[in-house]
Every structure is written in structure tokens, then in C-alpha cells.
Coordinates of C-alpha atoms in Angstrom, one line a residue:
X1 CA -5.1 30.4 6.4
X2 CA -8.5 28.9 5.0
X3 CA -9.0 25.6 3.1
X4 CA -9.2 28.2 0.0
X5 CA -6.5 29.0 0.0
X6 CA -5.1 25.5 0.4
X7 CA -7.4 24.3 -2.2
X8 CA -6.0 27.2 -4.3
X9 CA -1.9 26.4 -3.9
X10 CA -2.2 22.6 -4.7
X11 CA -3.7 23.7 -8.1
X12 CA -1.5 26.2 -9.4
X13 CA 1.4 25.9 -11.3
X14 CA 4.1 26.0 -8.4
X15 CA 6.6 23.3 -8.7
X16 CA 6.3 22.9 -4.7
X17 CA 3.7 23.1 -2.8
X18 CA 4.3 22.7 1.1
X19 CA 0.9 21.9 3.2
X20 CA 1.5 21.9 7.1
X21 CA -0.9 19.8 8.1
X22 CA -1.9 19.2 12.1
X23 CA -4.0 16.0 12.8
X24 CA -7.5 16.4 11.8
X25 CA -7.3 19.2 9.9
X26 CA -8.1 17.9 6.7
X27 CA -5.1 16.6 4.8
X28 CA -6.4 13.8 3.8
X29 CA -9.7 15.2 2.4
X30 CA -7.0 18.0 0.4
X31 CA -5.2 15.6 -1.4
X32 CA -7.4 13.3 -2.2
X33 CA -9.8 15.5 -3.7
X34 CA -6.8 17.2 -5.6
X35 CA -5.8 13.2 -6.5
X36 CA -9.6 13.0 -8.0
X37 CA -9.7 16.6 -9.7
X38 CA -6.8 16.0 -11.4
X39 CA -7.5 12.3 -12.7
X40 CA -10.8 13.7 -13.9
X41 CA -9.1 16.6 -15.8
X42 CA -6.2 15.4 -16.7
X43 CA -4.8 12.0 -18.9
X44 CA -1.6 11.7 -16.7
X45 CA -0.4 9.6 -14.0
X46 CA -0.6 11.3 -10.3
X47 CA 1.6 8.8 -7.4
X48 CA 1.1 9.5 -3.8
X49 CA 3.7 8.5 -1.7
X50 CA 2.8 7.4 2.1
X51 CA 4.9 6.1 4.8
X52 CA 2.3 4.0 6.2
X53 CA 0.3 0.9 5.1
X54 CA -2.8 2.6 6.7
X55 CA -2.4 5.6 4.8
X56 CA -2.6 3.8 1.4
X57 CA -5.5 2.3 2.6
X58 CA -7.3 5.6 3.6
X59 CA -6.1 6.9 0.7
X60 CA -7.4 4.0 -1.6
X61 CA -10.9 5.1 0.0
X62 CA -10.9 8.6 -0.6
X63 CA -10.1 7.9 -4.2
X64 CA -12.0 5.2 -5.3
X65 CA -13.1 5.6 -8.4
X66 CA -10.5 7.5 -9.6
X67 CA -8.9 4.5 -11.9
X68 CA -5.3 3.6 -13.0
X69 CA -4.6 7.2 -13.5
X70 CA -3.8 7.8 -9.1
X71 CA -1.1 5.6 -8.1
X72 CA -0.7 4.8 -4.4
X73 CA 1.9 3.1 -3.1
X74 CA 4.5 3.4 0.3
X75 CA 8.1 5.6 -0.6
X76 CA 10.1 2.2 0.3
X77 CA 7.9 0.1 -1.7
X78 CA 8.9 3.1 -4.5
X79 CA 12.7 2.7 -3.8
X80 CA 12.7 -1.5 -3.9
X81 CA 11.0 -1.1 -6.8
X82 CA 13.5 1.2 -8.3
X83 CA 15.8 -0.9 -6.8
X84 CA 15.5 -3.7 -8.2
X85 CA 15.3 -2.6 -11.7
X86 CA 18.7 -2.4 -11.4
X87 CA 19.3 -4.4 -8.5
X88 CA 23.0 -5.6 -10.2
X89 CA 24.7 -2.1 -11.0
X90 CA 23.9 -1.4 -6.8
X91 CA 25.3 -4.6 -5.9
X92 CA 22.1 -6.2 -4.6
X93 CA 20.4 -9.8 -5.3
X94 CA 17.5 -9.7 -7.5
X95 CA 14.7 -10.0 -4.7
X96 CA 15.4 -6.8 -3.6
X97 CA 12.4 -6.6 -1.1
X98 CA 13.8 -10.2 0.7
X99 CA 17.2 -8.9 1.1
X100 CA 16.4 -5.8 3.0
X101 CA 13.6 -7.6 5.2
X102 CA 16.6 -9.9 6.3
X103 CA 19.1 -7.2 6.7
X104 CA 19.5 -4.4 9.6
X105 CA 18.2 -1.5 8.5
X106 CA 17.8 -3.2 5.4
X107 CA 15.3 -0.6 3.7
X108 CA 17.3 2.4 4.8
X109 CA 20.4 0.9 3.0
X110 CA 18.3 0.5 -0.1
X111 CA 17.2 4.1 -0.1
X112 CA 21.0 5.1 0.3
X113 CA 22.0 3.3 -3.0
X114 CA 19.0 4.5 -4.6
X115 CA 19.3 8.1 -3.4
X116 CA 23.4 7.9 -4.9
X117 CA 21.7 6.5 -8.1
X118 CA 19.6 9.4 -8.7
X119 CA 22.1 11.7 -8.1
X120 CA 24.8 9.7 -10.8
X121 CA 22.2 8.7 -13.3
X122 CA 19.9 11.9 -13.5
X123 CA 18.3 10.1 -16.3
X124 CA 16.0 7.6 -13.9
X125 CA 14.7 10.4 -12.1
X126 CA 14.0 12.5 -15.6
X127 CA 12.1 9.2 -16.4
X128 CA 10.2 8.8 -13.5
X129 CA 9.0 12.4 -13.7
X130 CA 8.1 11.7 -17.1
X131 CA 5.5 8.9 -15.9
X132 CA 4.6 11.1 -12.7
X133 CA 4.4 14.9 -13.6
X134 CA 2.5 15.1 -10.2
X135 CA 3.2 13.6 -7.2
X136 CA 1.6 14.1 -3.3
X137 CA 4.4 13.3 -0.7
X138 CA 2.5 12.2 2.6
X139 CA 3.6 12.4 6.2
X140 CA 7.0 13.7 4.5
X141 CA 8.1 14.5 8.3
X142 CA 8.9 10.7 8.3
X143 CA 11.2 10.6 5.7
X144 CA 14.9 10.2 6.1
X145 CA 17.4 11.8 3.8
X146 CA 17.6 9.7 1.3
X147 CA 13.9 9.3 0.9
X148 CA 13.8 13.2 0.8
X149 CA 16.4 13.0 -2.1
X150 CA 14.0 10.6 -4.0
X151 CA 11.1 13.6 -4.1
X152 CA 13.6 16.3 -4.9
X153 CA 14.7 14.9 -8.0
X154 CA 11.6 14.2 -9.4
X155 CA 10.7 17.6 -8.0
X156 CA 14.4 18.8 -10.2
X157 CA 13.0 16.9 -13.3
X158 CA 10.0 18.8 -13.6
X159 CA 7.3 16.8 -11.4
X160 CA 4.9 18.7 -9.2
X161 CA 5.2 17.8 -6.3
X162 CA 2.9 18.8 -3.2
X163 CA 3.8 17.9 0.4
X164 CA 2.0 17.4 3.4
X165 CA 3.5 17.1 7.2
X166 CA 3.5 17.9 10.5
X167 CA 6.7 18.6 12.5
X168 CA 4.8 17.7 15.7
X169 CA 3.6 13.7 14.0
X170 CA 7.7 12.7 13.2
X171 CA 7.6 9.6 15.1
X172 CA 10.1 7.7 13.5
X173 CA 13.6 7.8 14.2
X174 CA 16.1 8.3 11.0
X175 CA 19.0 5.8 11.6
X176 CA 22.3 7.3 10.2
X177 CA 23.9 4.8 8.0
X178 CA 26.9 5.3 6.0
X179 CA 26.8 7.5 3.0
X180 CA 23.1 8.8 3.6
X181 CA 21.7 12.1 3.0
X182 CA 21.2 14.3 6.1
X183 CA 17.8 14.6 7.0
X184 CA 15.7 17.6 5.2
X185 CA 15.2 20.9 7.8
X186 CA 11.2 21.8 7.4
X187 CA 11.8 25.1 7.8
X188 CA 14.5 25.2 5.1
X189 CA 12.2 23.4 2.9
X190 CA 9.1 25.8 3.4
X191 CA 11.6 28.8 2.5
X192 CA 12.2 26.5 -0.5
X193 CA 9.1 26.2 -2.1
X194 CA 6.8 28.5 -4.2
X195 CA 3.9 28.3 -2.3
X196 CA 3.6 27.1 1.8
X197 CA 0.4 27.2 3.4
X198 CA -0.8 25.5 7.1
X199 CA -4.4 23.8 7.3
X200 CA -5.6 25.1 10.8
X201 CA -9.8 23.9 10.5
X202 CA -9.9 20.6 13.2
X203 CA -12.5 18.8 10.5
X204 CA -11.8 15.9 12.5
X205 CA -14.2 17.0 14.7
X206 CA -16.6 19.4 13.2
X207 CA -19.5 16.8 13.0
X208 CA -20.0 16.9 16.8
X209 CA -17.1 17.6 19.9
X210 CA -15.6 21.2 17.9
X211 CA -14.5 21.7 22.0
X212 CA -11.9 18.7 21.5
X213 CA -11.1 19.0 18.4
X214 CA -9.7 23.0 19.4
X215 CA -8.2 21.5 22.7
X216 CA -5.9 19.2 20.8
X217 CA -5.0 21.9 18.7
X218 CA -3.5 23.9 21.6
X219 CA -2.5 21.3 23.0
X220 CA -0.5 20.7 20.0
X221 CA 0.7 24.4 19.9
X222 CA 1.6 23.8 23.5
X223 CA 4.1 21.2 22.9
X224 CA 5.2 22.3 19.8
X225 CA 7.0 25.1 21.6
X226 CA 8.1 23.4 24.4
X227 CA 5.7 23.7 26.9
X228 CA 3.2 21.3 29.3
X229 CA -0.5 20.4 28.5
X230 CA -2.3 21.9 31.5
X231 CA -4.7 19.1 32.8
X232 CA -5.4 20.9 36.1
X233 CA -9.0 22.5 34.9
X234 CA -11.3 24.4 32.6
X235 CA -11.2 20.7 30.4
X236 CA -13.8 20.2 27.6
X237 CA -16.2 17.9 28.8
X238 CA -14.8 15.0 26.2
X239 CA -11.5 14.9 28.1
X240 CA -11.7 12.9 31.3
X241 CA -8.6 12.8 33.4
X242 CA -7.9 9.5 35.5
X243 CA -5.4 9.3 38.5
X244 CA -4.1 5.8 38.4
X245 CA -0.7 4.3 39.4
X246 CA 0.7 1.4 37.6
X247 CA 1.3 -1.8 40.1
X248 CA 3.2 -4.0 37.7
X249 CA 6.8 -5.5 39.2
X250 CA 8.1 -6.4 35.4
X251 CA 9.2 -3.4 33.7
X252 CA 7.0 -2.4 30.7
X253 CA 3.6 -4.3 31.8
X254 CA 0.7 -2.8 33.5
X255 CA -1.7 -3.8 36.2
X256 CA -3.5 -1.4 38.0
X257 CA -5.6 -1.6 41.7
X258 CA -9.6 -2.3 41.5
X259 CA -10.2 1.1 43.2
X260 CA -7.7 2.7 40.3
X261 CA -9.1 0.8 37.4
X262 CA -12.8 1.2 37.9
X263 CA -13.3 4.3 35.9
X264 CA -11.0 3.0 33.2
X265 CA -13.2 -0.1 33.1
X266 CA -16.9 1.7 32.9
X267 CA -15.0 4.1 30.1
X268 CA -14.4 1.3 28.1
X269 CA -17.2 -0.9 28.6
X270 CA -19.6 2.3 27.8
X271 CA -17.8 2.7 24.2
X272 CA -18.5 1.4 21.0
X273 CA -15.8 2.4 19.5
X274 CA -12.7 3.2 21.2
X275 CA -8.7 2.8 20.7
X276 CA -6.5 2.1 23.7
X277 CA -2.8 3.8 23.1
X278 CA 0.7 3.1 24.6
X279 CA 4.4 3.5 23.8
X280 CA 5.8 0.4 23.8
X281 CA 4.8 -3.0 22.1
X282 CA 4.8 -5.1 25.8
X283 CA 2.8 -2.8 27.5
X284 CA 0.1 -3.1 24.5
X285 CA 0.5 -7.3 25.1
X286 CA 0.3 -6.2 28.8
X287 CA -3.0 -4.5 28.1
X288 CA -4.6 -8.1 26.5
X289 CA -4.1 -9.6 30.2
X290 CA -5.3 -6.3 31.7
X291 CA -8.6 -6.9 30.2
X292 CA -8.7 -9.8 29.9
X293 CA -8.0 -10.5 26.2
X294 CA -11.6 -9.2 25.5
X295 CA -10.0 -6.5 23.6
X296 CA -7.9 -7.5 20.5
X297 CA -4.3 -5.9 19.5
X298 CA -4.5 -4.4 16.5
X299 CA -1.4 -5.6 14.5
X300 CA -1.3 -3.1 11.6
X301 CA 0.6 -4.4 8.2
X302 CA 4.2 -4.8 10.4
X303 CA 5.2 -8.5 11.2
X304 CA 8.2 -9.0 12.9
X305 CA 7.7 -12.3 14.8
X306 CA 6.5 -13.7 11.1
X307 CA 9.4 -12.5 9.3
X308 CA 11.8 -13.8 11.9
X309 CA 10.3 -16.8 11.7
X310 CA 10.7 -17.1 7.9
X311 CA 13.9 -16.0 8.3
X312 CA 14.8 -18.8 11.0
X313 CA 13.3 -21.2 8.7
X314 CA 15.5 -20.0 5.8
X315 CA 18.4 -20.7 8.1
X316 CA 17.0 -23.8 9.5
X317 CA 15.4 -25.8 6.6
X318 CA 16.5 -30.1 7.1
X319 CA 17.3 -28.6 10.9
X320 CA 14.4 -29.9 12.9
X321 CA 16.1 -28.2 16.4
X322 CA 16.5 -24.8 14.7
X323 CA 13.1 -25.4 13.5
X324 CA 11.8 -26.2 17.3
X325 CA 13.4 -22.9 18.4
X326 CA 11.8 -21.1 15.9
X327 CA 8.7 -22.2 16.6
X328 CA 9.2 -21.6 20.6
X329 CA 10.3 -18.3 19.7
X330 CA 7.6 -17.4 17.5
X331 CA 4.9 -18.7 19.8
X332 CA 6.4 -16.1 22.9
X333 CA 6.3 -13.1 20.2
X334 CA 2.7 -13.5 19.3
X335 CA 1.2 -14.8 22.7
X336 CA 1.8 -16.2 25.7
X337 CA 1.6 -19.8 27.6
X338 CA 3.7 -21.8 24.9
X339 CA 6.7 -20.8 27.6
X340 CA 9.7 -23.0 27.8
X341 CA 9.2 -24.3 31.0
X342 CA 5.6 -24.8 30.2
X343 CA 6.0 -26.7 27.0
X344 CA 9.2 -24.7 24.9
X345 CA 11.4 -27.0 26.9
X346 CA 10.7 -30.2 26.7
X347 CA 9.1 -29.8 22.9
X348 CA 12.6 -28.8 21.9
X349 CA 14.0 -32.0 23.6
X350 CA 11.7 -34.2 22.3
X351 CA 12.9 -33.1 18.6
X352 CA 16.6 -33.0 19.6
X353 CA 15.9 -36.9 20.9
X354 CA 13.7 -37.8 18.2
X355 CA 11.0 -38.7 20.6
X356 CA 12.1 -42.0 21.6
X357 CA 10.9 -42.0 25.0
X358 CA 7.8 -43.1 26.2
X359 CA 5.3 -40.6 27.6
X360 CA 1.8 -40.2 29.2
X361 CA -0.2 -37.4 29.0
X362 CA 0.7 -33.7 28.4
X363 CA 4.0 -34.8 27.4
X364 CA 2.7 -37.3 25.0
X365 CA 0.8 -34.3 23.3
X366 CA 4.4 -32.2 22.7
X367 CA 5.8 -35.5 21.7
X368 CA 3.2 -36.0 18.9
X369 CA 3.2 -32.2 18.2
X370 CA 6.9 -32.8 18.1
X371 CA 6.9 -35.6 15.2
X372 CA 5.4 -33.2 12.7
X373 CA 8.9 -31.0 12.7
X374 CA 10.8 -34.7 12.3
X375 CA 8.8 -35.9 10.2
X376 CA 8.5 -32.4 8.3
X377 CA 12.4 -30.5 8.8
X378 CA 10.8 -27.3 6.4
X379 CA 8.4 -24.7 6.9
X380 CA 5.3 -27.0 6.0
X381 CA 6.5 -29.2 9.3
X382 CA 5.9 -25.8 10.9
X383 CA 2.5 -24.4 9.8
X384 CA 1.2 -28.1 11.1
X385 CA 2.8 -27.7 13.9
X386 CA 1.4 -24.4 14.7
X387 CA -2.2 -25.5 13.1
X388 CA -2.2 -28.3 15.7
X389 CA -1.3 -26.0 18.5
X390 CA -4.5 -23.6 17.7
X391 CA -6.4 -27.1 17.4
X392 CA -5.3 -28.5 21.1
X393 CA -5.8 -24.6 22.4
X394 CA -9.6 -25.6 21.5
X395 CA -9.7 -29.3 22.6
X396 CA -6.8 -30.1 25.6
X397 CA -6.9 -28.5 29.0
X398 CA -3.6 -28.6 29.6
X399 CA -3.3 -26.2 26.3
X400 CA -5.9 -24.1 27.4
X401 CA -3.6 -21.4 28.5
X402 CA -1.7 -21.2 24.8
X403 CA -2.9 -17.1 23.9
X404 CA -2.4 -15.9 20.2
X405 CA -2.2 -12.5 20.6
X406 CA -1.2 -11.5 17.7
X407 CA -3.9 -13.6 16.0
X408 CA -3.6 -12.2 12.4
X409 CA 0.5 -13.1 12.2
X410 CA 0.0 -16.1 13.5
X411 CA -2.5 -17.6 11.0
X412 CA -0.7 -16.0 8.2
X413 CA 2.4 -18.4 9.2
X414 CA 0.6 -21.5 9.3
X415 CA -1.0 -20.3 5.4
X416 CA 3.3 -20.1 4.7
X417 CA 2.8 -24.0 4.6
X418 CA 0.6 -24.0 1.4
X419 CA 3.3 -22.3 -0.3
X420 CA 5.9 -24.7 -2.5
X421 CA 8.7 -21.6 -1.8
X422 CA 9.1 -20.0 1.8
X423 CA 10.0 -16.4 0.4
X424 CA 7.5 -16.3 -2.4
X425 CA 4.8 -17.4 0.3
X426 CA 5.7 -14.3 2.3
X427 CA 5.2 -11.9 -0.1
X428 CA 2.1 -13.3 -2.0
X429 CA 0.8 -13.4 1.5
X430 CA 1.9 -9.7 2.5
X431 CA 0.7 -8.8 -1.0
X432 CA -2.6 -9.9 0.1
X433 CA -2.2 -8.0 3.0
X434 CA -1.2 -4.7 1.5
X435 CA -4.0 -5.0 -1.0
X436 CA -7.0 -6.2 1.1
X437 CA -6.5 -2.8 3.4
X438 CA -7.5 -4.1 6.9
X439 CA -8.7 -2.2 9.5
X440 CA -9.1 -2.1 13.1
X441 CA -11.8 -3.8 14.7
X442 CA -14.1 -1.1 16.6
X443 CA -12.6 -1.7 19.7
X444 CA -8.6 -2.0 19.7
X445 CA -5.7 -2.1 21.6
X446 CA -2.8 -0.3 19.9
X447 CA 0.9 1.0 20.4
X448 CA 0.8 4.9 19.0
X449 CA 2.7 4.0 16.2
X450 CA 0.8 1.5 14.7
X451 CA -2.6 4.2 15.3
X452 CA -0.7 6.7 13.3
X453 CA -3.2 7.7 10.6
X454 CA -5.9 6.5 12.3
X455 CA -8.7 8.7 14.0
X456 CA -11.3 6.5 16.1
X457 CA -14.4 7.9 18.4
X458 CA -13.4 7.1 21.9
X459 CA -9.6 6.8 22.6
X460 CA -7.8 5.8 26.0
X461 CA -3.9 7.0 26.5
X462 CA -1.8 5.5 29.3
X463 CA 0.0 5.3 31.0
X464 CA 0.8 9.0 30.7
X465 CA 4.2 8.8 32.9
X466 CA 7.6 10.0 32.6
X467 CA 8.6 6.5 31.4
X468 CA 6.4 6.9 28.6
X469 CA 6.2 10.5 27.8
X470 CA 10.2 12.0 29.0
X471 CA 10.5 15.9 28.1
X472 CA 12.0 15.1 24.7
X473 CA 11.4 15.9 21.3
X474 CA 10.3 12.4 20.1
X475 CA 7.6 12.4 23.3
X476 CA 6.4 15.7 22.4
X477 CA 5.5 14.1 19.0
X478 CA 4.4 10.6 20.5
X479 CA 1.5 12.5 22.7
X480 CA 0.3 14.7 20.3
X481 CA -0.3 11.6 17.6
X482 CA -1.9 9.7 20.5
X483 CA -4.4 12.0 21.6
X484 CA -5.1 13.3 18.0
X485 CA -6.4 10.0 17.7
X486 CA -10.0 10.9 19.2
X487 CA -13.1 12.2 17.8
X488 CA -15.4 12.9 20.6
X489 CA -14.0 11.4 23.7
X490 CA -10.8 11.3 24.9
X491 CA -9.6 9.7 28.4
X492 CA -5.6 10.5 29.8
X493 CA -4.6 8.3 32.4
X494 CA -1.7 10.1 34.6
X495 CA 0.0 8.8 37.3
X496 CA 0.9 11.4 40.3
X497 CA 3.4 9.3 41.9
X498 CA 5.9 9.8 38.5
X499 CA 3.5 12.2 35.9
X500 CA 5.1 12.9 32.8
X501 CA 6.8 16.4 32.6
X502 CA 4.9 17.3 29.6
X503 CA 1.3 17.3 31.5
X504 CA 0.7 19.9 34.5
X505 CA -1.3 17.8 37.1

């Protein structure tokens, strides 16, 4: 199928369009431009839903210009806002958004009472449909159920709607919560609509490595039905295998010999820009002590550490112990060296004694550090706190070790201290967030998930083991995403000792 034809099926009059759309293939560049043709033809309201932060930002950029009339926003940000329109009839608080930060699964229990909404009041969705006769669903492999059910029944009340997905980029687990919709069956839903097309032209790559760009997509075809990516020969120069086996005693961290890491070094010294993928969120911290910490984490729009932290303070507020705790807590989330036995300890026992004893030296510093908490029980006590940390980091020896990984969460919770109320200062400050669209420095460490939707020239993926990548489903999808990820150069690093079962080595 061409781009044509593509082109062709999200203008016509179909009720549903389905788009299957591998990684670099142009999705983007489809909808936007349909976004812009339509906003230039047409006085309505378009709203493209993501399930990403960083796909309303690429988005934003694609349709600049476009005005008021293209809407872009993420589905949960849809559903809260639903939500909270009539926040008292589904038996929620007001602050919709707060509530379901602070609760398990909090946003998937929204989208439950929203989806049973929909279905009892038909009238919301007619009305919604009414403001958005045309709406592009993104990356609709991630939704669950009940975000499904929300595009349906616009789709039931007369919206266009036009989706885009890949089964082989569902990265996200759908928890099953009480009462939810079951998950939607792509295959069903392609039988389903009135027109279904598949974008198979790798545009990602078209400017320069075409060899890579039709590697990855047999390599997607490959483990889309189930088989193993053969890294054994007849490679495209841009993919560079590297045989390299992960010394690390703690589970999840990686350290490598000097023999094993020398070709991953010169790789990414040699690279402007470049992305380094794993699986898991401790072997991405690992990776800031594996180089050193001359290559940043890229933190994406998700912070955990800072929302536990508000949420701690919440709890804690006229508590200066609960306070300490939070802050040790916090402090071992986004970095390293603020450990307890390093300083945790004895800073949480100079608050629980009110620092009455005299000290000397290092513990002198906690016990001053400490006195801003007493003096301070509330979340302004713990941005100085934390300010004061990053000042001693620069100016005391024995805080010289004190890391801030995560340096982007940790300065937006010492900003929480200009802020009068603690929840409204998170969500002006995520607001700023969402709106300013950041992006990843040019040279990035990353977990997969957080790259999803990003495309970068030079990417690194390991380790590529059977811890990481297990023959299951959700691997499969993981792999493909990560190495997807690359424009002209792409660098695998396998071990032989335990190779994942979905390479051939």
C-alpha cells in the first residue's frame, strides 16, 4: 500500500479509518498534514489524542500554525477532564487529576467511571462529537478498554475518527480493574472499519541509511510472527554487533570489563547524537555510573520520585520526621550519595532530636541542613532543604559525592517551595512542563519506554539478554520500539554467555 492511498482513506468520508503504522513509516507526517488540511479547509475543531507527552509535543511541531482549530492533548488528560465535569455524579473529589495521581492505578479507575458514563449518559458523548466531528487516535495499541470505549462513542455519535497503531509498539500493560472494558482485538477492529490501510515506506530513513531503515522493518516482520532477529551476518553496515557480558553483582545494574567496553566507548564518544536504551529504570541509573555521569538520563514528562514526594508531604505537613524521610527517600530516587548511612541516618536523627547535640564537622552540616525542616515542618522547609543540598554538592567535600540524576525532578521540587499550596504547585509546575515540550539533550540515556516516540541518529541497545528481552510478547514489542529508535546507526550489545532468545547469535 502506497502513502496514496493512505493519504486518500484519511480524507474520505469513512467514519473509521484504521492506519497500521510500523515505526518510521510516516504516521506522524500522515496525520499531521491531514490535522493541517483540514484546519485550513474546514471551520471545525479536529482533537488528536496521544498516549504520550512526547507525542503531543511532536505533534505540536508538525502543526504549528495550524491555530485553535487542532486540539492536542493525551486520552487521560481527555478523561480527567471529562471527569471532573462531573466529578460528584462518579463519586470523585473535585481535583480529579490529584486524586488519581495519589491513587493505585488511579487514571485507569478514572477511565472506568468515565467509560460507564458514556455508555449511561449517551448525551456527553453526542456532545463531545459535536465539538470534535474529527478526531486522530494515536498509538491506539496503548489504550486499555475503557480508553477504547471513549473513541467508540464519539466514533457512534457521528465523529470521524482515524486511528493509527502498531501491534508490534504496545508497550504498556492494561491493568484489569474492576468493571473495565476488555481490551479492543486489532484485528477485530480493522474488520470493523470502512477503510484499513498499512504505511509500509521507512521515511524514517530515506534521507540517508535506506539499508537500516528496511532491516528494522524485517526485523519487525520477524518478530511480529514469532521468530528471532538473525544477527549472525549479511548486516547493513549501520548495525554493529558487540559481544559483551555484564559483570555487575547487584541485580539490574551494569558494569562491563575494559576489554568488553572499549568498542561501546569509541561508539559513543564518535557520536553527536546518539540514545542509549534499556528495559528497566536502575539499569538506565546504572548507565550514569557506567559513564561516568557524562551522559544525562533523559527523564521524559513522568515523575514519580516528585509526586511521591508531594504526596509524603501531604501526609506529613507539621511532621518534621515524616518530612526527613521524605526527603531521604526522594534524594535515593533521583541520585545517589545522600544514603542513609552516609548522611540519611543521622539527618533523620538530628530532626527526630531536634538537634540538640553538639557537633563538629560533617555532622554539623546535616545538623544545620536539619534545622530548616524544624524550623520549616511544610513543603517550603523541604525545597530549602534540598536547595542547600545542591549548594554544599558545589562547595563541601564531604558532599561532593551527592549525584542528582534525575536533575530536571529534582529542581522542580525545590520550585514546589514558591508555591503558597503544595498540590496547586504541582500542577502549575507539570503544566509548565506539559506546555514547554522538552526534549532530549543530543546525547541521552533512556529506558525504551520513556524513547517511545522518539527517533534519534545513533542509538545503543543493551543489554540485549534474556533478562531483558525473554521470548514473550511484551519483549517482542520492547525490541522493536528500541531499535526503531535509530536513524543511521544502530549498535546491539548481546551477551553470549545468556543471549536473549529473540536474537540468533
Amino acid at each position: 500500500m502506497s502513502d496514496d492511498t493512505v493519504r486518500s482513506a484519511l480524507r474520505s468520508d469513512a467514519p473509521l479509518v484504521l492506519i497500521e503504522a510500523p515505526a518510521g513509516c510516516g504516521k506522524t507526517h500522515q496525520g499531521a498534514d491531514y490535522a493541517r488540511d483540514l484546519a485550513a479547509t474546514r471551520s471545525e475543531r479536529l482533537l488528536i489524542l496521544t498516549h504520550t507527552h512526547a507525542a503531543c509535543s511532536v505533534f505540536a511541531e508538525r502543526t504549528r500554525g495550524a491555530g485553535t482549530r487542532v486540539e492536542i492533548r493525551t486520552i487521560d488528560s481527555l478523561i480527567t477532564h471529562i471527569a471532573t465535569a462531573y466529578h460528584a455524579g462518579l463519586g470523585l473529589p473535585a481535583d480529579v487529576a490529584t486524586w488519581a495521581r495519589r491513587t493505585k492505578d488511579g487514571y485507569g479507575h478514572v477511565a472506568v467511571r468515565v467509560a460507564g458514563l458514556l455508555r449511561r449518559h449517551p448525551m456527553i458523548a453526542a456532545t463531545l462529537a459535536i465539538r470534535y466531528p474529527t478526531v486522530i487516535c494515536d498509538e491506539h495499541q496503548d489504550c486499555s478498554g475503557d480508553q477504547h470505549a471513549l473513541s467508540m462513542a464519539l466514533l457512534g455519535h457521528g465523529a470521524r475518527v482515524r486511528i493509527f497503531a502498531d501491534p508490534m509498539q504496545r508497550i504498556y500493560k492494561d491493568s484489569a480493574l474492576s468493571g473495565s472494558c476488555p481490551t479492543h482485538d486489532w484485528a477485530t477492529l480493522a474488520a470493523q472499519a470502512q477503510a484499513f490501510e498499512q504505511l509500509d515506506m521507512p521515511h524514517r530513513w530515506s534521507g540517508g541509511c535506506t539499508d537500516l531503515g528496511r532491516w528494522t522493518l524485517r526485523a519487525r516482520a520477524t518478530l511480529k510472527d514469532g521468530g528471532k532477529i538473525d544477527l549472525r551476518g549479511n548486516l547493513p553496515p549501520s548495525v554493529t554487533v558487540v559481544f559483551a557480558e555484564n559483570q555487575a553483582r547487584r541485580n539490574l545494574e551494569y558494569q562491563l570489563s575494559s576489554t568488553d567496553r572499549r568498542p561501546i566507548d569509541g561508539f559513543v564518544r564518535s557520536e553527536a547524537s546518539l540514545l542509549l536504551l534499556t528495559r528497566y529504570n536502575e539499569t538506565a541509573r546504572s548507565f550514569r555510573s557506567f559513564f561516568n555521569r557524562r551522559i544525562p538520563l533523559w527523564e521524559g514528562h513522568t515523575r514519580s520520585a516528585l509526586e511521591g514526594l508531594v504526596d509524603a508531604m501531604g501526609d506529613g505537613s507539621g511532621n518534621s520526621a515524616m518530612l526527613a524521610a521524605a526527603i531521604v527517600t526522594f534524594m535515593n530516587e533521583i541520585g545517589k550519595g545522600f544514603s542513609p548511612s552516609a548522611f540519611g541516618d543521622r539527618f533523620e536523627k538530628e530532626v527526630r532530636d531536634g538537634c540538640t547535640a553538639r557537633s563538629r564537622g560533617k555532622p554539623a552540616t546535616i545538623q544545620d541542613i536539619a534545622r530548616l525542616i524544624l524550623a520549616e515542618p511544610d513543603h517550603r522547609g523541604v525545597a530549602k532543604v534540598l536547595a542547600r543540598l545542591a549548594e554544599l554538592k558545589q562547595s563541601d567535600q564531604d558532599f561532593a559525592d551527592v549525584e542528582m540524576d534525575c536533575s530536571k525532578e529534582f529542581w522542580e521540587a525545590v520550585r514546589l517551595g514558591a508555591f503558597e499550596d503544595l498540590d496547586a504547585g504541582l500542577a502549575e509546575i507539570t503544566h509548565r512542563r506539559t506546555y514547554g515540550r522538552p526534549k532530549p539533550p543530543e546525547k541521552a540515556i533512556s529506558t525504551i519506554h520513556k524513547a517511545k516516540g522518539l527517533e534519534c541518529c545513533s542509538v545503543v541497545v543493551m543489554p540485549c539478554d534474556a533478562s531483558n528481552f525473554p521470548d514473550r510478547d511484551d519483549a517482542r514489542c520492547l525490541l522493536y520500539v528500541a531499535l526503531s529508535r535509530a536513524k543511521d546507526r544502530l549498535m546491539l550489545v548481546v551477551s553470549r554467555s545468556n543471549p536473549s532468545p529473540l536474537i540468533l547469535v
